[in-house]
C-alpha cells in the first residue's frame, strides 16, 4: 500500500524573499507575474540588484522557504510512502521528464551535473518518531511507530510549533491533527528550508464508551407525558467528525420511555430521556434497560451502559384503616399501663409522605382521654389510670390517622369496662439465703437443692383455694413443703455458673379459684468464685523471626483469658524454666521479646513453655508452648574447604574427564545456601559442574605446551543479594612419554663428513645430537649404532651418553671409501621407550675430489643389517667401598624421616575417617583431590614406531 500526499501536496506553498523590493510574496507552484507597468518601473532597480548581488547569489538562496502539506490516515504500517519532497518541490523532473516549472537553476541543474541532493530534518523532535526521511530521494515514509491520532492530538495539544514538534492546528478545521517538520535541502546552491505539515486523518478505530457502567436517572411518578430529562455521563468517543458519537437508543423502552439526542453549538450530543406514559411508583418503582451509543463509522461501533430509571415518590396516597370499628373489653382490675388495643393505618407512599400520626377526635370526652392514653406514633391504647367505681361502662373512642396533606382516616374503638371487686391472694416470703433490698445473693458452685426462701400463700377471704407456681427461667424449683399447707420452698435444681449467667429474675405467682392472682418478684445475684484457670487462645504458639534481628525485637503478644471476674480474672504472664535467658515476657501485657540477635546457624529452633497465672486465692494457671523458628538470611558466604586446591593430571587426559572435586559449603539454608560454581579465568579450557563440583578440562592437555595451570573458581550463593568467595586451583600435568627424540645433527641422511686417513685412534670424528620434549626418564637419551656398512665400519664407535663418534682403530689403505652408520637415538620412557634413527655418513679419503660420485653413493639404498642391540646408558655402578659406607648414615636418617612421615600421615587419615563417620550427610564438605590415572589412560597401549630423521 502506497500513500501519497493529496492534491494540495503538489501545490507547494512557497514564501520567497525579493531583495529588490523586500516584499514577501506567496508562490503557489510558480512565481506570480507582476503587471507590465510595475516591471518597467522596477527594471533599473533589478539591473542594479543583479550587478551588486550577483556574487552573493548563494547567500540569497538561503532565504527560500517552502511549505508542503500532506495528509494520511492514522494507524498505517511502517514503510508507507507519504510524499516525495524532491518531486513536490520540483527539484527533480517527474517520471523522467524535465519539468518546465522546476526550481533548479538552469546553469547548474542536478540532472545535468548529477549533483546529489541531501534532505535532512532540522531537528529531531517527536515528529521524527513517526516518519522517516530518505536523505537522498527526499521520500517521507511512515516509521515503525504507529501513528495514533487520538494519542497525538488529544494529549499533544497546544498551538502550532515547528522544528519537529507535534501540534493540533485550528486550520483547515478544528479537528485537524498535524505533524510539523522542518526539512533542510542541500547542497548550498539548492538550499531550501521546507516546512512540512502532515495532516493525520481520523479512522474509526475507537468505540463509544460511557464513563461509568451504571447510569441512574430519577423521574417523579407524577411527571407528565413528554417530560425530558438529560442523561448524565454521555458516551465519549476519541474519534472526530462522523466517527464520533452520532446517536443513542435503548434496548428496552418498557413502553414508557423514548430517547432523543440534542446537539449543542460545539457539536456535542446529549441523550435525553422522554416520558411517554403515566408513571406510578406504587405499581413499579424502577425500570432497568441498556443504553447504547453508536458512532457514524462504517461499520459503526457501539458502546453500552446499564440505565436504571428510578421512580421517585410523591404524596399521592393518604392513610387508610382496614376496619371502621373495633370492640375492646377492659376489666376493672386491669393494671395501669396495660395495653388494651392498637389501631394501624396504611399509607402506600414512602418516607415523609408515608408518616402517620394518630390522635383522638374532638368528639371524644376528656374523661375518656384521661382514662385511655393513645400513642400518636404507634397507635397503641393503654390504660392510663386506675378504673374507679364511677367510671362509665362504655367509652366510644374516635381515632384519626393523619398524613401530610391528606384528609384524616377515621376508626372507632368501642371500649367496654367490666367492674370487678376482689381481694387478691397474699404472698409472704421468708428468706433463708442472704437477701438485701429484695435481691438474693448466692455463691456459684453452691450444691444442688440449696434452699433460698419459704413462701406462705394465704387467701384474705378465707373461702377460695389458692395455688401458686414459679414464673421465669433458671435453675430453680418451687415445691410444696409438707406436711404444712400453703407453704412452699424455693431451692436450686443444679449448680450455677457465674461465667454463664450472673443474674436471674423469677416470680412466685398465686391465684385463687376465681381467677384472681398475685405476683412476688425475686431477683437472684450470683457471686463469683475463682473456679476458672486462665486459658491461652493458642496452646501452641508458632512464631518465625529472621536471624540477625534487632535487639529487643518484638515476637508476639500472648493472650490468655480468665472467665472469672475482678482480681480472680486478672492474668499475669511468666516464662517457663526451660526458656533461654535472652527471651523476655512482660507479665502485664504478655509481650514476648528477644533481647539479643539470633543466629540460625547456631540454633534454628527454640521451644519452651510460658505460664498464665490469675490473681485468685489460691491462684490457678495454665501453660502454653512457644515454638520459634529462626528464618535464614543470606549472611554467610560460600566457604571452600581449602583456599588452594592442587590436582595432578597426566597429560593427554581425555576431554571432559574428571580432574577433581571442588568442595564448598554454605552455612545458610534453602536458596541462600544453594551454591553455583564457575571458573573465573581459563574458562575456555576448564569447566566445573555446579551440582557436583567436579572440575573437568574441555580439551586434552599437553604438558609440552603448558606444564601447569592456575585458575580461580568462584562460588556464588543464591541469596539476594548474592555472596561469593573464590579459591585458587593449581593443576600440574604429569609427563607421559609421547615424544620421540628429535635429531638435530646431522640434519640429513644425505649429509657426509670427510675423515682423513691420518686420524688417530680415539679421536672424535663427529657427533649425533638429539633432544626430547619430555621430562625425567622420558627425556634421557641413549645413542647406539644398530647398522653399519662400508670397508670397515666397525672402526667407529658412539658414546651412548653424549652421541660422540670416535675412531677406534687406525685407518688402513683398505678403509678408504664411504662408511655408513645407522644410529638409533632412544629415550628411557615407560612403559615403552621411543626412538628415532639417523644415517651418519663418513667418507674416508685425503680429499673430496668427486662430490658427484659421493652423492651417487649416498642416493643408493644401503643394505644394512639391523642389530638387535638396545642402546644403554652406562651408569657407573662401581663405587669405592668407603663411599658406600659414607652414605649409610644419610640413608638411615632418610629412612627414619620417611617412617615418621608415614606414621603421621596414617594418624591424620584415621582422624579424618573418624570425623567423616560423625558427619555422614556432609560428604560434600570433604576435600577430594583425584588424579584420574587408573582406568583413564593405558600407558602400555601406546604404539611406538622408529622415526627416520631426514631433512631432504
PDB file of C-alpha atoms in Angstrom, residues 409-596:
ATOM      1  CA  UNK A 409     -58.821   8.463  58.131  1.00  0.00           C
ATOM      2  CA  UNK A 410     -61.287   7.579  60.936  1.00  0.00           C
ATOM      3  CA  UNK A 411     -61.740   4.458  63.073  1.00  0.00           C
ATOM      4  CA  UNK A 412     -63.886   3.976  66.198  1.00  0.00           C
ATOM      5  CA  UNK A 413     -62.732   1.931  69.238  1.00  0.00           C
ATOM      6  CA  UNK A 414     -65.707   0.890  71.419  1.00  0.00           C
ATOM      7  CA  UNK A 415     -64.319   0.098  74.939  1.00  0.00           C
ATOM      8  CA  UNK A 416     -66.490  -1.803  77.458  1.00  0.00           C
ATOM      9  CA  UNK A 417     -65.419  -1.723  81.144  1.00  0.00           C
ATOM     10  CA  UNK A 418     -66.321  -4.728  83.357  1.00  0.00           C
ATOM     11  CA  UNK A 419     -66.162  -3.746  87.025  1.00  0.00           C
ATOM     12  CA  UNK A 420     -64.672  -6.359  89.482  1.00  0.00           C
ATOM     13  CA  UNK A 421     -64.442  -6.182  93.291  1.00  0.00           C
ATOM     14  CA  UNK A 422     -61.997  -8.724  94.879  1.00  0.00           C
ATOM     15  CA  UNK A 423     -59.049  -9.185  97.243  1.00  0.00           C
ATOM     16  CA  UNK A 424     -56.115 -10.991  95.636  1.00  0.00           C
ATOM     17  CA  UNK A 425     -54.141 -13.732  97.446  1.00  0.00           C
ATOM     18  CA  UNK A 426     -51.268 -12.768  99.711  1.00  0.00           C
ATOM     19  CA  UNK A 427     -47.647 -13.972  99.317  1.00  0.00           C
ATOM     20  CA  UNK A 428     -45.402 -13.785 102.401  1.00  0.00           C
ATOM     21  CA  UNK A 429     -41.657 -14.567 101.801  1.00  0.00           C
ATOM     22  CA  UNK A 430     -39.159 -15.762 104.464  1.00  0.00           C
ATOM     23  CA  UNK A 431     -35.603 -15.778 103.072  1.00  0.00           C
ATOM     24  CA  UNK A 432     -33.017 -18.398 104.003  1.00  0.00           C
ATOM     25  CA  UNK A 433     -30.229 -17.112 101.712  1.00  0.00           C
ATOM     26  CA  UNK A 434     -28.646 -13.706 102.144  1.00  0.00           C
ATOM     27  CA  UNK A 435     -31.140 -11.069 100.949  1.00  0.00           C
ATOM     28  CA  UNK A 436     -30.607  -7.326 100.740  1.00  0.00           C
ATOM     29  CA  UNK A 437     -33.238  -4.936  99.359  1.00  0.00           C
ATOM     30  CA  UNK A 438     -35.119  -7.708  97.608  1.00  0.00           C
ATOM     31  CA  UNK A 439     -32.020  -9.204  95.956  1.00  0.00           C
ATOM     32  CA  UNK A 440     -30.919 -12.688  96.964  1.00  0.00           C
ATOM     33  CA  UNK A 441     -27.147 -13.336  96.794  1.00  0.00           C
ATOM     34  CA  UNK A 442     -25.887 -16.865  96.053  1.00  0.00           C
ATOM     35  CA  UNK A 443     -22.364 -18.161  95.502  1.00  0.00           C
ATOM     36  CA  UNK A 444     -21.664 -20.024  92.332  1.00  0.00           C
ATOM     37  CA  UNK A 445     -20.816 -23.679  92.798  1.00  0.00           C
ATOM     38  CA  UNK A 446     -23.444 -23.930  95.551  1.00  0.00           C
ATOM     39  CA  UNK A 447     -24.630 -27.538  95.775  1.00  0.00           C
ATOM     40  CA  UNK A 448     -27.889 -28.713  94.246  1.00  0.00           C
ATOM     41  CA  UNK A 449     -31.088 -28.227  96.357  1.00  0.00           C
ATOM     42  CA  UNK A 450     -29.661 -25.194  98.161  1.00  0.00           C
ATOM     43  CA  UNK A 451     -32.719 -23.542  99.875  1.00  0.00           C
ATOM     44  CA  UNK A 452     -33.389 -19.906  99.074  1.00  0.00           C
ATOM     45  CA  UNK A 453     -36.693 -18.949 100.771  1.00  0.00           C
ATOM     46  CA  UNK A 454     -40.043 -20.154 102.207  1.00  0.00           C
ATOM     47  CA  UNK A 455     -43.280 -18.658 100.822  1.00  0.00           C
ATOM     48  CA  UNK A 456     -46.607 -18.681 102.666  1.00  0.00           C
ATOM     49  CA  UNK A 457     -49.692 -18.307 100.432  1.00  0.00           C
ATOM     50  CA  UNK A 458     -52.943 -17.026 102.054  1.00  0.00           C
ATOM     51  CA  UNK A 459     -56.444 -16.112 100.862  1.00  0.00           C
ATOM     52  CA  UNK A 460     -57.766 -12.936 102.592  1.00  0.00           C
ATOM     53  CA  UNK A 461     -61.387 -14.076 102.055  1.00  0.00           C
ATOM     54  CA  UNK A 462     -60.636 -17.467 103.500  1.00  0.00           C
ATOM     55  CA  UNK A 463     -63.046 -19.147 101.131  1.00  0.00           C
ATOM     56  CA  UNK A 464     -61.057 -19.689  97.954  1.00  0.00           C
ATOM     57  CA  UNK A 465     -58.493 -22.347  97.191  1.00  0.00           C
ATOM     58  CA  UNK A 466     -55.138 -20.786  96.349  1.00  0.00           C
ATOM     59  CA  UNK A 467     -52.484 -22.310  94.102  1.00  0.00           C
ATOM     60  CA  UNK A 468     -49.051 -20.964  93.152  1.00  0.00           C
ATOM     61  CA  UNK A 469     -46.313 -21.570  90.608  1.00  0.00           C
ATOM     62  CA  UNK A 470     -42.868 -20.229  89.700  1.00  0.00           C
ATOM     63  CA  UNK A 471     -42.679 -17.913  86.692  1.00  0.00           C
ATOM     64  CA  UNK A 472     -39.350 -17.286  84.905  1.00  0.00           C
ATOM     65  CA  UNK A 473     -36.334 -19.244  83.704  1.00  0.00           C
ATOM     66  CA  UNK A 474     -33.472 -20.516  85.800  1.00  0.00           C
ATOM     67  CA  UNK A 475     -32.211 -23.474  87.811  1.00  0.00           C
ATOM     68  CA  UNK A 476     -34.896 -23.033  90.485  1.00  0.00           C
ATOM     69  CA  UNK A 477     -37.809 -25.066  91.789  1.00  0.00           C
ATOM     70  CA  UNK A 478     -40.856 -24.078  93.890  1.00  0.00           C
ATOM     71  CA  UNK A 479     -42.466 -27.067  95.621  1.00  0.00           C
ATOM     72  CA  UNK A 480     -44.979 -27.525  98.465  1.00  0.00           C
ATOM     73  CA  UNK A 481     -43.314 -28.027 101.809  1.00  0.00           C
ATOM     74  CA  UNK A 482     -45.112 -30.905 103.528  1.00  0.00           C
ATOM     75  CA  UNK A 483     -46.747 -31.541 105.927  1.00  0.00           C
ATOM     76  CA  UNK A 484     -47.760 -27.846 106.027  1.00  0.00           C
ATOM     77  CA  UNK A 485     -50.498 -26.391 103.838  1.00  0.00           C
ATOM     78  CA  UNK A 486     -49.873 -23.332 101.707  1.00  0.00           C
ATOM     79  CA  UNK A 487     -46.138 -23.474 102.459  1.00  0.00           C
ATOM     80  CA  UNK A 488     -43.724 -23.585  99.519  1.00  0.00           C
ATOM     81  CA  UNK A 489     -39.920 -23.963  99.371  1.00  0.00           C
ATOM     82  CA  UNK A 490     -37.780 -22.231  96.699  1.00  0.00           C
ATOM     83  CA  UNK A 491     -34.486 -24.069  96.047  1.00  0.00           C
ATOM     84  CA  UNK A 492     -31.861 -24.636  93.345  1.00  0.00           C
ATOM     85  CA  UNK A 493     -32.041 -27.560  90.925  1.00  0.00           C
ATOM     86  CA  UNK A 494     -28.449 -27.655  89.573  1.00  0.00           C
ATOM     87  CA  UNK A 495     -25.080 -25.964  90.122  1.00  0.00           C
ATOM     88  CA  UNK A 496     -24.916 -22.424  88.836  1.00  0.00           C
ATOM     89  CA  UNK A 497     -22.029 -20.910  86.898  1.00  0.00           C
ATOM     90  CA  UNK A 498     -21.271 -17.222  87.251  1.00  0.00           C
ATOM     91  CA  UNK A 499     -19.421 -17.211  83.903  1.00  0.00           C
ATOM     92  CA  UNK A 500     -22.569 -18.413  82.099  1.00  0.00           C
ATOM     93  CA  UNK A 501     -25.163 -16.174  83.816  1.00  0.00           C
ATOM     94  CA  UNK A 502     -24.816 -13.785  86.727  1.00  0.00           C
ATOM     95  CA  UNK A 503     -28.399 -12.598  87.319  1.00  0.00           C
ATOM     96  CA  UNK A 504     -31.819 -14.243  87.409  1.00  0.00           C
ATOM     97  CA  UNK A 505     -35.254 -12.708  87.766  1.00  0.00           C
ATOM     98  CA  UNK A 506     -38.158 -15.011  88.756  1.00  0.00           C
ATOM     99  CA  UNK A 507     -41.636 -14.524  90.194  1.00  0.00           C
ATOM    100  CA  UNK A 508     -43.863 -16.507  92.555  1.00  0.00           C
ATOM    101  CA  UNK A 509     -47.423 -16.255  91.225  1.00  0.00           C
ATOM    102  CA  UNK A 510     -50.518 -17.153  93.336  1.00  0.00           C
ATOM    103  CA  UNK A 511     -54.107 -17.345  92.070  1.00  0.00           C
ATOM    104  CA  UNK A 512     -57.403 -18.447  93.501  1.00  0.00           C
ATOM    105  CA  UNK A 513     -60.312 -20.337  92.018  1.00  0.00           C
ATOM    106  CA  UNK A 514     -61.996 -17.086  90.950  1.00  0.00           C
ATOM    107  CA  UNK A 515     -59.054 -16.241  88.689  1.00  0.00           C
ATOM    108  CA  UNK A 516     -57.589 -13.509  90.850  1.00  0.00           C
ATOM    109  CA  UNK A 517     -53.810 -13.643  91.192  1.00  0.00           C
ATOM    110  CA  UNK A 518     -50.833 -12.033  92.954  1.00  0.00           C
ATOM    111  CA  UNK A 519     -47.155 -11.935  91.978  1.00  0.00           C
ATOM    112  CA  UNK A 520     -43.952 -11.625  94.049  1.00  0.00           C
ATOM    113  CA  UNK A 521     -40.767 -10.751  92.056  1.00  0.00           C
ATOM    114  CA  UNK A 522     -37.454 -12.263  93.233  1.00  0.00           C
ATOM    115  CA  UNK A 523     -34.000 -11.250  91.912  1.00  0.00           C
ATOM    116  CA  UNK A 524     -31.074 -13.652  92.348  1.00  0.00           C
ATOM    117  CA  UNK A 525     -27.492 -12.349  92.007  1.00  0.00           C
ATOM    118  CA  UNK A 526     -24.635 -14.896  91.769  1.00  0.00           C
ATOM    119  CA  UNK A 527     -21.296 -14.205  93.453  1.00  0.00           C
ATOM    120  CA  UNK A 528     -18.136 -15.122  91.526  1.00  0.00           C
ATOM    121  CA  UNK A 529     -15.543 -17.649  92.767  1.00  0.00           C
ATOM    122  CA  UNK A 530     -12.052 -18.468  91.415  1.00  0.00           C
ATOM    123  CA  UNK A 531     -13.105 -21.609  89.628  1.00  0.00           C
ATOM    124  CA  UNK A 532     -11.535 -20.961  86.221  1.00  0.00           C
ATOM    125  CA  UNK A 533      -7.891 -21.106  85.251  1.00  0.00           C
ATOM    126  CA  UNK A 534      -6.565 -18.770  82.543  1.00  0.00           C
ATOM    127  CA  UNK A 535      -6.863 -20.187  79.033  1.00  0.00           C
ATOM    128  CA  UNK A 536      -4.441 -19.395  76.226  1.00  0.00           C
ATOM    129  CA  UNK A 537      -6.090 -18.694  72.902  1.00  0.00           C
ATOM    130  CA  UNK A 538      -3.385 -20.885  71.316  1.00  0.00           C
ATOM    131  CA  UNK A 539      -1.886 -23.714  73.347  1.00  0.00           C
ATOM    132  CA  UNK A 540       0.927 -23.896  70.781  1.00  0.00           C
ATOM    133  CA  UNK A 541       2.252 -20.518  69.652  1.00  0.00           C
ATOM    134  CA  UNK A 542       4.328 -20.945  66.483  1.00  0.00           C
ATOM    135  CA  UNK A 543       6.482 -17.955  65.578  1.00  0.00           C
ATOM    136  CA  UNK A 544       9.087 -17.099  62.960  1.00  0.00           C
ATOM    137  CA  UNK A 545      11.772 -14.438  63.046  1.00  0.00           C
ATOM    138  CA  UNK A 546      14.632 -13.642  60.721  1.00  0.00           C
ATOM    139  CA  UNK A 547      18.097 -14.077  62.090  1.00  0.00           C
ATOM    140  CA  UNK A 548      20.269 -11.044  62.845  1.00  0.00           C
ATOM    141  CA  UNK A 549      17.229  -9.351  64.360  1.00  0.00           C
ATOM    142  CA  UNK A 550      17.463  -6.053  66.201  1.00  0.00           C
ATOM    143  CA  UNK A 551      17.915  -6.241  69.990  1.00  0.00           C
ATOM    144  CA  UNK A 552      14.676  -6.385  71.991  1.00  0.00           C
ATOM    145  CA  UNK A 553      12.791  -7.414  68.871  1.00  0.00           C
ATOM    146  CA  UNK A 554       9.044  -7.969  69.241  1.00  0.00           C
ATOM    147  CA  UNK A 555       7.986 -11.579  68.786  1.00  0.00           C
ATOM    148  CA  UNK A 556       4.307 -11.743  69.689  1.00  0.00           C
ATOM    149  CA  UNK A 557       1.697 -10.760  72.247  1.00  0.00           C
ATOM    150  CA  UNK A 558       0.460 -13.698  74.257  1.00  0.00           C
ATOM    151  CA  UNK A 559      -3.218 -13.602  75.142  1.00  0.00           C
ATOM    152  CA  UNK A 560      -4.894 -15.666  77.840  1.00  0.00           C
ATOM    153  CA  UNK A 561      -8.400 -15.138  79.156  1.00  0.00           C
ATOM    154  CA  UNK A 562      -9.911 -15.925  82.562  1.00  0.00           C
ATOM    155  CA  UNK A 563     -13.684 -16.225  82.817  1.00  0.00           C
ATOM    156  CA  UNK A 564     -13.621 -15.155  86.443  1.00  0.00           C
ATOM    157  CA  UNK A 565     -14.331 -11.572  87.403  1.00  0.00           C
ATOM    158  CA  UNK A 566     -12.436  -8.961  89.370  1.00  0.00           C
ATOM    159  CA  UNK A 567      -8.997  -9.830  90.650  1.00  0.00           C
ATOM    160  CA  UNK A 568      -9.706 -13.507  90.053  1.00  0.00           C
ATOM    161  CA  UNK A 569      -9.778 -12.783  86.330  1.00  0.00           C
ATOM    162  CA  UNK A 570      -6.581 -10.713  86.174  1.00  0.00           C
ATOM    163  CA  UNK A 571      -3.871 -12.686  84.304  1.00  0.00           C
ATOM    164  CA  UNK A 572      -0.085 -12.382  84.650  1.00  0.00           C
ATOM    165  CA  UNK A 573       2.420 -13.966  82.264  1.00  0.00           C
ATOM    166  CA  UNK A 574       5.698 -15.724  83.109  1.00  0.00           C
ATOM    167  CA  UNK A 575       8.364 -17.647  81.187  1.00  0.00           C
ATOM    168  CA  UNK A 576       8.793 -21.326  81.898  1.00  0.00           C
ATOM    169  CA  UNK A 577      12.004 -22.687  83.436  1.00  0.00           C
ATOM    170  CA  UNK A 578      13.125 -24.061  80.068  1.00  0.00           C
ATOM    171  CA  UNK A 579      13.104 -20.636  78.353  1.00  0.00           C
ATOM    172  CA  UNK A 580      16.554 -19.209  77.439  1.00  0.00           C
ATOM    173  CA  UNK A 581      17.599 -16.170  79.404  1.00  0.00           C
ATOM    174  CA  UNK A 582      17.623 -13.830  76.417  1.00  0.00           C
ATOM    175  CA  UNK A 583      13.843 -14.105  75.954  1.00  0.00           C
ATOM    176  CA  UNK A 584      11.684 -11.672  77.948  1.00  0.00           C
ATOM    177  CA  UNK A 585       7.958 -11.749  78.704  1.00  0.00           C
ATOM    178  CA  UNK A 586       6.110  -8.743  80.101  1.00  0.00           C
ATOM    179  CA  UNK A 587       3.973 -10.037  82.958  1.00  0.00           C
ATOM    180  CA  UNK A 588       1.204  -7.491  82.399  1.00  0.00           C
ATOM    181  CA  UNK A 589       0.916  -7.090  78.624  1.00  0.00           C
ATOM    182  CA  UNK A 590       2.117 -10.567  77.604  1.00  0.00           C
ATOM    183  CA  UNK A 591       4.515  -9.102  75.025  1.00  0.00           C
ATOM    184  CA  UNK A 592       7.284 -11.578  74.210  1.00  0.00           C
ATOM    185  CA  UNK A 593      10.636 -10.144  73.063  1.00  0.00           C
ATOM    186  CA  UNK A 594      14.179 -11.355  72.437  1.00  0.00           C
ATOM    187  CA  UNK A 595      16.987  -9.243  73.804  1.00  0.00           C
ATOM    188  CA  UNK A 596      19.817 -10.455  71.568  1.00  0.00           C
TER     189      UNK A 596
END
